Tab-separated table of C-alpha atoms in Angstrom:
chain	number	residue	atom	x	y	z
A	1	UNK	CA	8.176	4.154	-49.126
A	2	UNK	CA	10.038	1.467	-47.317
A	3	UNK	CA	11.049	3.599	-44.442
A	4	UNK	CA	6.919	4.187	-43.928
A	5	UNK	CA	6.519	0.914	-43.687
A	6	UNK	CA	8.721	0.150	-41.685
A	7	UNK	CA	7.377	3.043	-39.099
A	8	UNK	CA	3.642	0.923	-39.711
A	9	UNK	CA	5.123	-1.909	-39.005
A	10	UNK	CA	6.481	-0.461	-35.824
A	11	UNK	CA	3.922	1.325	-34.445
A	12	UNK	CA	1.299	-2.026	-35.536
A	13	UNK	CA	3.960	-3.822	-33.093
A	14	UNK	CA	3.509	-1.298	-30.108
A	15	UNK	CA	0.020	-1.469	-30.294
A	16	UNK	CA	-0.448	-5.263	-30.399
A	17	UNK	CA	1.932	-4.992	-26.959
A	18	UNK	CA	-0.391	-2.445	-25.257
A	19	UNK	CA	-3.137	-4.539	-26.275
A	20	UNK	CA	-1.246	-7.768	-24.849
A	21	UNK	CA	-0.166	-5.899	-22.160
A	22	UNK	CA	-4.190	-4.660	-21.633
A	23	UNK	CA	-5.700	-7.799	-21.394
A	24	UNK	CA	-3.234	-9.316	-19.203
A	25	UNK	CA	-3.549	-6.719	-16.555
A	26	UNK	CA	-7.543	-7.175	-17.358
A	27	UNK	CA	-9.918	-9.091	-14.737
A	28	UNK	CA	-13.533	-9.607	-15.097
A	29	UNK	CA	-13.612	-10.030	-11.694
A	30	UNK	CA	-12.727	-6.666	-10.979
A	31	UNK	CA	-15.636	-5.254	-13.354
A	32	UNK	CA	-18.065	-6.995	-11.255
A	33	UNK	CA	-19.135	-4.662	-7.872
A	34	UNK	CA	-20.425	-7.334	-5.851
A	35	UNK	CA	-17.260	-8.593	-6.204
A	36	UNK	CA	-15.712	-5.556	-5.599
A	37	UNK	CA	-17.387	-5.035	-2.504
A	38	UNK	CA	-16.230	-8.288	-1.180
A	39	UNK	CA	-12.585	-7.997	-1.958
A	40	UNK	CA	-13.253	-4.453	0.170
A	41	UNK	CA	-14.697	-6.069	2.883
A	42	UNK	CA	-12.349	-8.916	2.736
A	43	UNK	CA	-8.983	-6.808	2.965
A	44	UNK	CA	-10.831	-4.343	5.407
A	45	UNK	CA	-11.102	-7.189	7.682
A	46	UNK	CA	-7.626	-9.095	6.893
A	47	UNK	CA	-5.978	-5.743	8.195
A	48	UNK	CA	-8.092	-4.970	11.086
A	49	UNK	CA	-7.658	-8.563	12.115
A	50	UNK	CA	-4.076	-8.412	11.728
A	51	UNK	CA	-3.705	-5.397	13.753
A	52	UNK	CA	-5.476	-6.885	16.598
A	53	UNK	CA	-3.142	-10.151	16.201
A	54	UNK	CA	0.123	-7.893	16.350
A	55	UNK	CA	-1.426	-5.336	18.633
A	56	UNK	CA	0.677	-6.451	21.785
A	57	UNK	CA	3.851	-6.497	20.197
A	58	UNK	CA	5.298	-3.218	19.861
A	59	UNK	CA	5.717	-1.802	16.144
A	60	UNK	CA	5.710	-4.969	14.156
A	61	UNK	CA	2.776	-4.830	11.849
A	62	UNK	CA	1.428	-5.934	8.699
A	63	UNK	CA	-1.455	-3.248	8.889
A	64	UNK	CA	0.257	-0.693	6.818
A	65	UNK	CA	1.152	-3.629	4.209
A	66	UNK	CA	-2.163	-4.860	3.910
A	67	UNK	CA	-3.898	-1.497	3.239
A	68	UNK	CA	-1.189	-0.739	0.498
A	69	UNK	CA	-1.677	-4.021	-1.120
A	70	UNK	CA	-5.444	-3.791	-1.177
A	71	UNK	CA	-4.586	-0.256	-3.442
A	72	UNK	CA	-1.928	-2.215	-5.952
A	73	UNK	CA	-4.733	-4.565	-6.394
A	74	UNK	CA	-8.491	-2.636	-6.209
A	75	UNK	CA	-6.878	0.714	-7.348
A	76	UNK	CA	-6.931	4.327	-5.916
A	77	UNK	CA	-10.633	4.842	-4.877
A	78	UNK	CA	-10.827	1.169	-3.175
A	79	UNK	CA	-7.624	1.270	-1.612
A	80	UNK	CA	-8.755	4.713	0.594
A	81	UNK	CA	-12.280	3.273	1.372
A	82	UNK	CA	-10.162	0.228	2.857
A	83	UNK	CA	-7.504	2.597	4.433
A	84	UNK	CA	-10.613	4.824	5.861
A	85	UNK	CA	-12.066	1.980	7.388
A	86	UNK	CA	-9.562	-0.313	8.561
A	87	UNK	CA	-8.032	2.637	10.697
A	88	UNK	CA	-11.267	3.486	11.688
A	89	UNK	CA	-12.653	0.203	13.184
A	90	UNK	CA	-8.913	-0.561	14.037
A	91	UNK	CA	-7.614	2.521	15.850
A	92	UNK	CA	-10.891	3.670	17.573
A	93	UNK	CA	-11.393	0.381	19.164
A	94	UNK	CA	-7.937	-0.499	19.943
A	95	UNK	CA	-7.458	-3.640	22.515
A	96	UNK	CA	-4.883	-1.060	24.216
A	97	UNK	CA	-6.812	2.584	23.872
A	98	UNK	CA	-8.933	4.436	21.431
A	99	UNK	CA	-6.497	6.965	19.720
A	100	UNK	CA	-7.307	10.608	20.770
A	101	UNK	CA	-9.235	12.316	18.063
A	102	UNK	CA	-6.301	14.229	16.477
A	103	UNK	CA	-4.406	11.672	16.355
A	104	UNK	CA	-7.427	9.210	15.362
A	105	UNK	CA	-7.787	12.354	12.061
A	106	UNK	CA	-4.467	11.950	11.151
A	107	UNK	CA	-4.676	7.815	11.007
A	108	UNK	CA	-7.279	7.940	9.162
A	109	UNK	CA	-5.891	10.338	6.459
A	110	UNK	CA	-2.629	8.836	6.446
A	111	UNK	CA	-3.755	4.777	5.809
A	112	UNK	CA	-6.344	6.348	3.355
A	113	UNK	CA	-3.369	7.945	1.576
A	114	UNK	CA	-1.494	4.310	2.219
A	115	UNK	CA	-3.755	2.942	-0.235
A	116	UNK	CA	-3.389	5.725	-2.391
A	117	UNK	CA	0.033	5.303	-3.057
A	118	UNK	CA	-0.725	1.379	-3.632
A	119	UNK	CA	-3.095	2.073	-6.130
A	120	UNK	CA	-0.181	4.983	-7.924
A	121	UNK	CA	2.672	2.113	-7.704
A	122	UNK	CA	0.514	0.094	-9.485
A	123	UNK	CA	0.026	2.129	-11.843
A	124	UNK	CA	3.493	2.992	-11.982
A	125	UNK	CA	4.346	-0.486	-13.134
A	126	UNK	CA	1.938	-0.815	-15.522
A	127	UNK	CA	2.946	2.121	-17.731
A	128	UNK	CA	6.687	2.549	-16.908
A	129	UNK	CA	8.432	-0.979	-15.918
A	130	UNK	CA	5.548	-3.071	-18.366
A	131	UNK	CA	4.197	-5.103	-15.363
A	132	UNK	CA	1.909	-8.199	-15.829
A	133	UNK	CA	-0.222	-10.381	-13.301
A	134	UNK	CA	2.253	-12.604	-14.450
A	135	UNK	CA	5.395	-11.413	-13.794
A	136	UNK	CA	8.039	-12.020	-11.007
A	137	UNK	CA	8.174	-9.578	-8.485
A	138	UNK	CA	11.237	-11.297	-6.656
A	139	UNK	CA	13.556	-8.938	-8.694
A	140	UNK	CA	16.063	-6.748	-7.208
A	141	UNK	CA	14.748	-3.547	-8.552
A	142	UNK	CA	11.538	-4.195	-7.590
A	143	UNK	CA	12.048	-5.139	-4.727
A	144	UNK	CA	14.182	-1.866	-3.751
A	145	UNK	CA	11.153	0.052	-5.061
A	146	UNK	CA	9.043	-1.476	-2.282
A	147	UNK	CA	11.405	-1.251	0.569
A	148	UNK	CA	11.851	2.357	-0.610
A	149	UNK	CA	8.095	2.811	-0.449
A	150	UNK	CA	7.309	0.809	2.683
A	151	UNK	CA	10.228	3.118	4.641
A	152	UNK	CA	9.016	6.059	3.634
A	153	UNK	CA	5.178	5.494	4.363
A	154	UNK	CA	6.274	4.194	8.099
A	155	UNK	CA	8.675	6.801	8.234
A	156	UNK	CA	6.021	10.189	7.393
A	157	UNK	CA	3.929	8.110	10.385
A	158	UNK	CA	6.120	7.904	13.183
A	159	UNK	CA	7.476	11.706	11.988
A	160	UNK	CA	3.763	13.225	11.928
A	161	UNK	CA	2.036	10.984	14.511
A	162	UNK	CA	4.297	11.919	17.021
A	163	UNK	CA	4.123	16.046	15.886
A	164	UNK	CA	0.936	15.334	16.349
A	165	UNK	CA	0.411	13.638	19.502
A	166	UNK	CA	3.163	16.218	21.027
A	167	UNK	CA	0.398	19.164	20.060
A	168	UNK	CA	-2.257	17.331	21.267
A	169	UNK	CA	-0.775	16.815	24.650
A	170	UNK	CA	1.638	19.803	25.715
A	171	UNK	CA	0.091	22.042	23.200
A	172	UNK	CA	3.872	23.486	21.486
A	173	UNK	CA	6.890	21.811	19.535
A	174	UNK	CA	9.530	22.108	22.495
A	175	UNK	CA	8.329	18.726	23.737
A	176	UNK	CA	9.061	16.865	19.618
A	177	UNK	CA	12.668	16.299	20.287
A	178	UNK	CA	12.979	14.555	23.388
A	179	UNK	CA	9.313	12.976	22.721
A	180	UNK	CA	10.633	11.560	19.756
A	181	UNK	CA	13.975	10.491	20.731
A	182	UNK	CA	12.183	8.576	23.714
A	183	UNK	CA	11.236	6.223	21.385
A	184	UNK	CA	13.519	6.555	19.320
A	185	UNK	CA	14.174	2.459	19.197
A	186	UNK	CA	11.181	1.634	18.838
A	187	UNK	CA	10.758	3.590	15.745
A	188	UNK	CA	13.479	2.142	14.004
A	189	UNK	CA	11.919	-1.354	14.647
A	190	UNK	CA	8.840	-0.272	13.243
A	191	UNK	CA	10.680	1.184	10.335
A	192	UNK	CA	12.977	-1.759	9.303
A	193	UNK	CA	9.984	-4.211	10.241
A	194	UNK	CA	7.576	-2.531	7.548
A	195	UNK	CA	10.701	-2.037	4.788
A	196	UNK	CA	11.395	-6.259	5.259
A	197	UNK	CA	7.970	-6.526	4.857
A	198	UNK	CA	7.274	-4.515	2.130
A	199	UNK	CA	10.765	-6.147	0.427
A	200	UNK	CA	10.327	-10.018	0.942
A	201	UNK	CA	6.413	-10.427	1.729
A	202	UNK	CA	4.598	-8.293	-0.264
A	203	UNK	CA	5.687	-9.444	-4.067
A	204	UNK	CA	4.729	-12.759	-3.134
A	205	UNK	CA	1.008	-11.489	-1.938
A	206	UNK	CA	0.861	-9.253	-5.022
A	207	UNK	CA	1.589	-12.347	-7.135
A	208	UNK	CA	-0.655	-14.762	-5.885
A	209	UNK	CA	-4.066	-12.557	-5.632
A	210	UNK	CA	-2.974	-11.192	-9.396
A	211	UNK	CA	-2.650	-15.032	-10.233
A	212	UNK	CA	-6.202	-15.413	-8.571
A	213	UNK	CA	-7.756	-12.507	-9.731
A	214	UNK	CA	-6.500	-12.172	-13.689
C-alpha cells in the first residue's frame, strides 16, 4: 500500500510539471491568427530587409538566422511559409542578380526547410532539455546545440548550392572541385559567421520575443 502511494504521489508530481511546464510555454497570442499573420509578415520582412542590408558584404548574413528563429518561435508550418517567402522576394529580386531558377528551387526549399528545423529544435527543448520562455539560453550546452545547428544548415548550403549551380552552368560534376575550392574562403566566412551567430545572437532574440510573446 505505501509503495502505491508513493508511485501516485509521483506520477501526481510529473503531471503538475507538464502542466507547469504547458502553460509556461503557452501564449494566447499565438492562438490568435491575425496575430499570427503579423508575426509572419513581420519576420518575412525583418529577413528580407536584412538580406538587402548585408547584401554587399560577402557571406555575412543574418538571413538564415532570422528564418530559423521565426520556426523556434511560430512553429513548423509558419516557419516554411516565412522561409518560402523570404527567399522568394529576397533571392529573385536580389540588388546584385536574380538567382537562376535552379538555383532560385533549391533556395527556396532549403530556407523553407531552415524554418523547419527551427520549429523541430524547439520542440526538441520542450520535451527533452524542459525549456521555458523563461529560461536562460546563455548556457554552454545550449549554446553548442545552436552553433552545431547554425554550421550545419550553412554548411548543406554552400555544399548543395554550389552542386547545383556547377550543373546548372557546365552541365557535369568535373567542374565541383575546383568550383568549390575557388571559393573556398569565402565559404568558411560564411560558415563561422552563421555558427557565431547562431551561438551568441540568437539565445538572446529567442529570449526576448518568448519574454514578449508568453
Amino acid at each position: 500500500m505505501e509503495l502505491e502511494s508513493e508511485v501516485k504521489k509521483t506520477s501526481e508530481k510529473v503531471e503538475v510539471l507538464d502542466v507547469d511546464q504547458e502553460i509556461s510555454n503557452y501564449s494566447t497570442w499565438l492562438e490568435r491568427k491575425s496575430f499570427r499573420i503579423v508575426l509572419i509578415s513581420t519576420f518575412s520582412a525583418l529577413a528580407i530587409v536584412l538580406g538587402y542590408l548585408l547584401a554587399y558584404i560577402p557571406n555575412i548574413e543574418l538571413f538564415t538566422l532570422t528564418i530559423f528563429l521565426s520556426g523556434f518561435i511560430l512553429g513548423k508550418r509558419d516557419g516554411m511559409i516565412i522561409g518560402f517567402l523570404s527567399s522568394f522576394i529576397f533571392c529573385f529580386f536580389n540588388p546584385l542578380g536574380a538567382s537562376p531558377l535552379p538555383l532560385l528551387a533549391f533556395q527556396l526549399t532549403h530556407y523553407s526547410i531552415t524554418g523547419l528545423i527551427g520549429a523541430l529544435t524547439s520542440d526538441l527543448f520542450q520535451k527533452k532539455i524542459s525549456f521555458e520562455s523563461n529560461d536562460d539560453l546563455y548556457k554552454l550546452s545550449v549554446m553548442f546545440i545552436f552553433g552545431v545547428i547554425g554550421a550545419l544548415i550553412t554548411s548543406s548550403f554552400q555544399i548543395l548550392s554550389s552542386l547545383v549551380e556547377v550543373l546548372s552552368y557546365f552541365g557535369t560534376l568535373d567542374e565541383y572541385l575546383p568550383y568549390f575550392l575557388t571559393g573556398l574562403i569565402f565559404t568558411a566566412i560564411h560558415i563561422i559567421g552563421n555558427t557565431l551567430g547562431f551561438i551568441f545572437i540568437l539565445p538572446g532574440l529567442i529570449q526576448l520575443i518568448k519574454k514578449m510573446l508568453y
